[in-house]
Tab-separated table of C-alpha atoms and ligand atoms in Angstrom:
chain	number	residue	atom	x	y	z
A	1	MET	CA	5.571	-21.213	17.230
A	2	ASN	CA	7.396	-18.398	18.964
A	3	LEU	CA	6.832	-14.964	17.613
A	4	ARG	CA	9.451	-12.452	18.680
A	5	VAL	CA	8.697	-8.774	19.056
A	6	ILE	CA	11.785	-6.658	18.451
A	7	LYS	CA	11.673	-2.938	19.175
A	8	SER	CA	15.285	-1.874	18.877
A	9	PRO	CA	16.847	-1.321	15.423
A	10	ALA	CA	20.205	-2.656	16.724
A	11	GLU	CA	18.604	-5.889	17.934
A	12	MET	CA	16.668	-6.196	14.671
A	13	ARG	CA	19.869	-5.816	12.660
A	14	ALA	CA	21.679	-8.424	14.800
A	15	TYR	CA	18.778	-10.856	14.380
A	16	SER	CA	18.751	-10.399	10.577
A	17	ASP	CA	22.533	-10.842	10.434
A	18	SER	CA	22.220	-14.145	12.309
A	19	ILE	CA	19.493	-15.364	9.929
A	20	ARG	CA	21.605	-14.463	6.902
A	21	ALA	CA	24.686	-16.098	8.468
A	22	ALA	CA	22.651	-19.292	8.866
A	23	GLY	CA	21.991	-19.197	5.099
A	24	LYS	CA	18.273	-18.484	5.472
A	25	THR	CA	16.193	-15.977	3.527
A	26	ILE	CA	14.135	-13.109	4.980
A	27	GLY	CA	10.766	-11.879	3.691
A	28	LEU	CA	9.602	-8.455	4.901
A	29	VAL	CA	6.038	-7.098	4.997
A	30	PRO	CA	6.061	-3.398	5.949
A	31	THR	CA	2.773	-2.221	7.526
A	32	MET	CA	1.311	0.501	9.690
A	33	GLY	CA	-0.600	-2.078	11.738
A	34	TYR	CA	-4.336	-2.393	12.422
A	35	LEU	CA	-4.066	-5.467	10.283
A	36	HIS	CA	-6.750	-6.950	8.070
A	37	GLU	CA	-6.957	-9.813	5.609
A	38	GLY	CA	-5.137	-7.698	2.951
A	39	HIS	CA	-2.057	-7.432	5.157
A	40	LEU	CA	-2.322	-11.096	6.153
A	41	SER	CA	-2.345	-12.190	2.503
A	42	LEU	CA	1.034	-10.441	2.158
A	43	VAL	CA	2.277	-12.262	5.267
A	44	ARG	CA	1.255	-15.631	3.819
A	45	LYS	CA	3.037	-14.710	0.580
A	46	ALA	CA	6.181	-13.914	2.595
A	47	ASN	CA	5.906	-17.337	4.262
A	48	GLU	CA	5.893	-18.886	0.797
A	49	LEU	CA	8.771	-16.834	-0.595
A	50	ALA	CA	11.232	-16.819	2.312
A	51	ASP	CA	12.368	-18.897	5.299
A	52	ILE	CA	11.757	-16.185	7.894
A	53	THR	CA	8.823	-13.722	7.836
A	54	ILE	CA	9.290	-10.322	9.428
A	55	VAL	CA	6.369	-7.868	9.660
A	56	SER	CA	7.123	-4.285	10.580
A	57	ILE	CA	4.438	-2.267	12.347
A	58	PHE	CA	5.242	1.422	12.292
A	59	VAL	CA	2.874	4.346	11.786
A	60	ASN	CA	5.416	6.413	9.926
A	61	PRO	CA	5.045	10.105	10.840
A	62	THR	CA	6.966	11.414	7.815
A	63	GLN	CA	4.440	10.124	5.295
A	64	PHE	CA	1.581	12.079	6.898
A	65	ALA	CA	1.197	15.794	6.137
A	66	PRO	CA	0.075	18.216	8.863
A	67	GLY	CA	-3.711	17.920	9.169
A	68	GLU	CA	-3.762	14.293	7.997
A	69	ASP	CA	-4.755	11.421	10.311
A	70	LEU	CA	-1.410	10.561	11.994
A	71	ASP	CA	-2.782	10.921	15.538
A	72	SER	CA	-6.108	9.235	14.880
A	73	TYR	CA	-4.668	6.431	12.711
A	74	PRO	CA	-6.104	3.210	14.234
A	75	ARG	CA	-3.753	1.117	16.356
A	76	ASP	CA	-4.237	-2.248	18.128
A	77	PHE	CA	-0.961	-4.013	18.743
A	78	VAL	CA	-2.401	-6.848	20.862
A	79	ARG	CA	-4.849	-7.825	18.138
A	80	ASP	CA	-2.189	-7.456	15.412
A	81	ARG	CA	0.172	-9.750	17.318
A	82	GLU	CA	-2.538	-12.387	17.707
A	83	LEU	CA	-3.292	-12.300	13.959
A	84	LEU	CA	0.398	-12.576	13.129
A	85	VAL	CA	0.880	-15.559	15.487
A	86	ARG	CA	-1.914	-17.280	13.577
A	87	ASN	CA	-0.219	-16.476	10.268
A	88	ASN	CA	3.219	-17.867	11.082
A	89	THR	CA	5.139	-14.652	11.472
A	90	ASP	CA	8.598	-15.060	12.995
A	91	VAL	CA	9.291	-11.478	14.050
A	92	ILE	CA	7.348	-8.250	14.472
A	93	PHE	CA	9.623	-5.240	14.180
A	94	TYR	CA	7.824	-2.625	16.277
A	95	PRO	CA	10.059	0.411	16.758
A	96	GLU	CA	9.252	3.803	18.275
A	97	PRO	CA	9.491	6.882	16.026
A	98	LYS	CA	12.404	8.209	18.126
A	99	ASP	CA	14.409	5.036	17.422
A	100	ILE	CA	13.891	5.403	13.681
A	101	TYR	CA	14.285	9.165	13.333
A	102	GLY	CA	17.041	10.372	15.675
A	103	LYS	CA	17.068	13.972	16.936
A	104	ASN	CA	19.442	15.043	14.185
A	105	HIS	CA	17.851	13.115	11.363
A	106	LYS	CA	18.391	15.061	8.129
A	107	THR	CA	18.153	12.534	5.310
A	108	ALA	CA	15.306	11.770	2.939
A	109	ILE	CA	15.013	9.617	-0.170
A	110	ASN	CA	13.355	11.255	-3.123
A	111	THR	CA	12.202	9.435	-6.251
A	112	LYS	CA	11.437	11.907	-9.017
A	113	GLY	CA	8.608	12.130	-11.539
A	114	ILE	CA	6.355	9.273	-10.574
A	115	THR	CA	5.945	10.766	-7.066
A	116	ASN	CA	4.522	14.096	-8.277
A	117	ILE	CA	1.396	12.789	-9.966
A	118	LEU	CA	-1.895	11.289	-8.679
A	119	GLU	CA	-1.349	10.473	-4.964
A	120	GLY	CA	1.749	12.683	-5.004
A	121	SER	CA	-0.165	15.593	-6.443
A	122	THR	CA	-2.744	15.549	-3.627
A	123	ARG	CA	-0.181	14.513	-0.969
A	124	PRO	CA	3.072	16.232	-2.070
A	125	THR	CA	5.233	15.041	0.839
A	126	HIS	CA	3.768	11.547	1.117
A	127	PHE	CA	6.048	9.492	-1.118
A	128	GLN	CA	9.233	11.007	0.247
A	129	GLY	CA	8.110	9.770	3.666
A	130	VAL	CA	7.359	6.343	2.220
A	131	THR	CA	10.643	5.920	0.322
A	132	THR	CA	12.617	7.147	3.326
A	133	ILE	CA	11.012	4.743	5.809
A	134	VAL	CA	11.161	1.800	3.394
A	135	SER	CA	14.890	2.469	2.810
A	136	ILE	CA	15.468	2.606	6.561
A	137	LEU	CA	13.573	-0.676	7.036
A	138	PHE	CA	15.514	-2.282	4.175
A	139	ASN	CA	18.797	-1.196	5.779
A	140	ILE	CA	17.877	-2.456	9.241
A	141	ILE	CA	16.122	-5.698	8.270
A	142	LYS	CA	18.076	-6.556	5.112
A	143	PRO	CA	15.320	-8.704	3.584
A	144	HIS	CA	15.798	-10.824	0.464
A	145	VAL	CA	12.231	-10.122	-0.618
A	146	ALA	CA	9.680	-7.464	0.403
A	147	ILE	CA	5.969	-7.832	-0.245
A	148	PHE	CA	3.707	-4.868	-0.999
A	149	GLY	CA	0.008	-4.646	-1.895
A	150	GLN	CA	-1.384	-3.613	-5.258
A	151	LYS	CA	-3.931	-1.669	-3.159
A	152	ASP	CA	-1.293	1.093	-3.145
A	153	ALA	CA	-0.260	0.566	-6.763
A	154	GLN	CA	1.587	3.851	-7.162
A	155	GLN	CA	3.475	3.270	-3.901
A	156	ALA	CA	4.492	-0.181	-5.152
A	157	ALA	CA	5.743	1.307	-8.438
A	158	VAL	CA	7.709	4.010	-6.578
A	159	ILE	CA	9.313	1.401	-4.309
A	160	LYS	CA	10.223	-0.808	-7.268
A	161	ARG	CA	11.869	2.196	-8.952
A	162	MET	CA	13.747	3.187	-5.786
A	163	THR	CA	14.906	-0.385	-5.103
A	164	GLN	CA	16.378	-0.624	-8.592
A	165	ASP	CA	17.841	2.890	-8.609
A	166	LEU	CA	19.560	2.450	-5.227
A	167	HIS	CA	20.716	-1.128	-5.961
A	168	PHE	CA	19.137	-2.531	-2.818
A	169	GLY	CA	19.237	-6.017	-4.349
A	170	ILE	CA	15.850	-6.858	-2.837
A	171	ASP	CA	13.125	-8.619	-4.773
A	172	ILE	CA	9.883	-6.564	-4.691
A	173	ASN	CA	6.752	-8.685	-4.847
A	174	ILE	CA	3.361	-7.062	-5.535
A	175	HIS	CA	0.319	-8.899	-4.209
A	176	PRO	CA	-3.301	-8.473	-5.498
A	177	ILE	CA	-5.949	-6.409	-3.678
A	178	VAL	CA	-7.998	-8.242	-1.056
A	179	ARG	CA	-11.625	-7.067	-0.945
A	180	GLU	CA	-14.619	-7.356	1.350
A	181	ILE	CA	-17.363	-9.650	0.003
A	182	ASP	CA	-19.244	-6.656	-1.446
A	183	GLY	CA	-16.175	-5.400	-3.302
A	184	LEU	CA	-14.786	-2.659	-1.035
A	185	ALA	CA	-10.980	-2.846	-0.994
A	186	MET	CA	-9.843	-3.647	2.551
A	187	SER	CA	-8.140	-0.751	4.291
A	188	SER	CA	-7.316	0.129	7.899
A	189	ARG	CA	-9.049	3.459	7.192
A	190	ASN	CA	-12.415	1.789	6.431
A	191	ILE	CA	-12.982	1.900	10.219
A	192	TYR	CA	-13.546	5.681	9.865
A	193	LEU	CA	-16.668	5.143	7.717
A	194	SER	CA	-20.140	5.497	9.225
A	195	LYS	CA	-22.747	2.877	8.289
A	196	SER	CA	-24.137	4.956	5.409
A	197	GLU	CA	-20.652	5.977	4.236
A	198	ARG	CA	-19.631	2.315	4.242
A	199	GLU	CA	-22.473	1.727	1.716
A	200	ASP	CA	-21.536	4.806	-0.308
A	201	ALA	CA	-17.875	3.700	-0.405
A	202	LEU	CA	-18.899	0.950	-2.815
A	203	VAL	CA	-18.911	3.554	-5.603
A	204	LEU	CA	-15.139	3.121	-5.853
A	205	SER	CA	-15.186	-0.616	-6.607
A	206	LYS	CA	-18.421	-0.321	-8.622
A	207	SER	CA	-16.959	2.341	-10.894
A	208	ILE	CA	-13.895	0.171	-11.425
A	209	GLN	CA	-16.092	-2.825	-12.248
A	210	ARG	CA	-17.963	-0.664	-14.775
A	211	ALA	CA	-14.659	0.339	-16.361
A	212	GLU	CA	-13.631	-3.321	-16.576
A	213	GLU	CA	-16.923	-4.093	-18.352
A	214	LEU	CA	-16.381	-1.315	-20.892
A	215	ILE	CA	-12.845	-2.536	-21.462
A	216	ARG	CA	-14.154	-6.039	-22.142
A	217	GLU	CA	-16.438	-4.373	-24.721
A	218	LYS	CA	-13.239	-2.919	-26.237
A	219	ILE	CA	-14.051	0.746	-25.580
A	220	ASN	CA	-10.560	2.172	-25.995
A	221	ASP	CA	-11.201	5.800	-25.112
A	222	ALA	CA	-10.278	6.542	-21.491
A	223	VAL	CA	-12.317	9.777	-21.452
A	224	THR	CA	-15.537	7.891	-22.261
A	225	ILE	CA	-14.831	5.253	-19.615
A	226	ILE	CA	-13.934	7.865	-16.988
A	227	ALA	CA	-17.212	9.731	-17.703
A	228	GLU	CA	-19.138	6.515	-16.982
A	229	MET	CA	-17.151	5.984	-13.778
A	230	ARG	CA	-17.808	9.565	-12.636
A	231	LYS	CA	-21.556	9.031	-12.961
A	232	ILE	CA	-21.328	6.170	-10.471
A	233	VAL	CA	-19.136	8.133	-8.061
A	234	HIS	CA	-21.462	11.143	-8.172
A	235	SER	CA	-24.535	8.987	-7.540
A	236	VAL	CA	-23.888	9.306	-3.783
A	237	LYS	CA	-23.890	12.630	-1.942
A	238	SER	CA	-20.991	11.842	0.395
A	239	SER	CA	-18.483	11.409	-2.464
A	240	ASP	CA	-15.888	13.990	-3.400
A	241	LEU	CA	-13.790	12.697	-6.284
A	242	ASP	CA	-10.068	13.447	-6.266
A	243	TYR	CA	-9.033	11.659	-9.481
A	244	ILE	CA	-9.767	8.838	-11.892
A	245	SER	CA	-6.899	8.052	-14.213
A	246	PHE	CA	-5.649	5.476	-16.684
A	247	VAL	CA	-1.874	4.975	-16.633
A	248	GLU	CA	0.678	2.643	-18.198
A	249	SER	CA	1.324	-0.037	-15.568
A	250	ASP	CA	5.120	0.416	-15.385
A	251	SER	CA	5.798	4.088	-16.004
A	252	PHE	CA	2.544	5.413	-14.537
A	253	GLU	CA	2.288	7.709	-17.557
A	254	LYS	CA	-1.250	8.866	-18.213
A	255	VAL	CA	-2.980	7.432	-21.300
A	256	ASN	CA	-6.066	8.420	-23.265
A	257	ASN	CA	-6.212	5.725	-25.920
A	258	LEU	CA	-5.907	2.145	-24.776
A	259	VAL	CA	-3.889	-0.092	-27.079
A	260	GLU	CA	-4.499	-3.810	-27.666
A	261	GLY	CA	-2.297	-6.065	-25.533
A	262	ARG	CA	-0.989	-3.274	-23.262
A	263	GLU	CA	-1.287	-3.307	-19.477
A	264	TYR	CA	-2.808	-0.374	-17.577
A	265	TYR	CA	-3.896	0.655	-14.111
A	266	ILE	CA	-7.277	2.308	-13.658
A	267	LEU	CA	-6.831	4.348	-10.484
A	268	ILE	CA	-9.375	6.147	-8.355
A	269	ALA	CA	-9.079	8.322	-5.248
A	270	CYS	CA	-12.211	9.672	-3.655
A	271	ARG	CA	-13.322	11.072	-0.339
A	272	ILE	CA	-16.374	9.513	1.243
A	273	GLY	CA	-17.347	12.040	3.884
A	274	LYS	CA	-14.041	12.857	5.551
A	275	THR	CA	-12.333	9.584	4.662
A	276	ARG	CA	-10.046	9.467	1.650
A	277	LEU	CA	-10.120	6.076	-0.078
A	278	ILE	CA	-8.206	4.662	-3.045
A	279	ASP	CA	-8.763	1.682	-5.301
A	280	ASN	CA	-7.476	0.401	-8.618
A	281	SER	CA	-7.486	-2.409	-11.154
A	282	LEU	CA	-4.708	-3.768	-13.338
A	283	ILE	CA	-6.109	-4.508	-16.788
A	284	THR	CA	-4.842	-5.724	-20.125
A	285	PHE	CA	-6.682	-4.155	-23.050
B	301	AMP	P1	-0.564	-0.057	5.311
B	301	AMP	O1	-0.601	-0.720	6.648
B	301	AMP	O2	-1.855	0.557	4.903
B	301	AMP	O3	0.637	0.837	5.137
B	301	AMP	O4	-0.352	-1.232	4.265
B	301	AMP	C1	0.718	-2.130	4.372
B	301	AMP	C2	0.791	-2.966	3.123
B	301	AMP	O5	-0.425	-3.708	2.977
B	301	AMP	C3	0.943	-2.137	1.847
B	301	AMP	O6	1.861	-2.788	0.976
B	301	AMP	C4	-0.450	-2.121	1.282
B	301	AMP	O7	-0.497	-1.950	-0.112
B	301	AMP	C5	-0.927	-3.503	1.673
B	301	AMP	N1	-2.393	-3.555	1.665
B	301	AMP	C6	-3.244	-2.707	2.301
B	301	AMP	N2	-4.534	-3.019	2.011
B	301	AMP	C7	-4.487	-4.085	1.193
B	301	AMP	C8	-5.480	-4.882	0.519
B	301	AMP	N3	-6.790	-4.627	0.656
B	301	AMP	N4	-5.072	-5.894	-0.259
B	301	AMP	C9	-3.739	-6.161	-0.428
B	301	AMP	N5	-2.758	-5.449	0.160
B	301	AMP	C10	-3.115	-4.428	0.962
């Protein structure tokens, strides 16, 4: 199979137009590269849902705040391309920042409310960067369906909201979290962890597993469950907890009392040493 690498937005647009004119559907997987099995599961989903699979690789500068890891973010295009060949990708869209954000770029997309809490509270400019780049990618690539990971559950909810609000007419598909065998959610940033931090990082998935157990026991008080989760997080010295929260799965509104039959996310963000990690679980009480 021939995998094409397209760098220019104009060429990408022309390619997508030709695919649409031929009556075929396009599935898009937006990524920042340094791919792992989590990303590849989204690619395989795109293969299932659409005729043509396009993966974008773009470390988007506008979603990083000053002092965050934009410059050190891991990159390995040769390896990414090899993995995508093996997973039946048709096109990699691999633009340069200057081709996406022109010199006079002045426009940003802002989704209100849901972007100010949790991840948005710690990273106030993050979601505006995400919604802006995803809109730009949607406009260039014109996919029929876009696949995002539940790993970034709040991001997925923000993108769903934006896609509806701006009438993009694109189907947003959310794919479950892929984990390492020991439970750690796969992330390009896991490469930052030292050997001992890699061990300590298990407190995120372990605390979530503990919460799931308590939920199976029908403990409906989020405060009690969060206290149990905190104990696990604080059992390692390298941890610095940012938040643990229970939210309604659609609105992302915080909840304290879990109600029978309702769907919630349990969300955690925690630093292990210098590396900020997130994890979550979608549960029905
Ligand atoms: P990133 O390259 O980190 O921007 O991620 C690109 C896409 O892959 C996003 O939709 C993420 O939610 C998704 N993703 C990242 N890690 C995982 C994972 N462990 N399981 C499933 N999806 C993931």
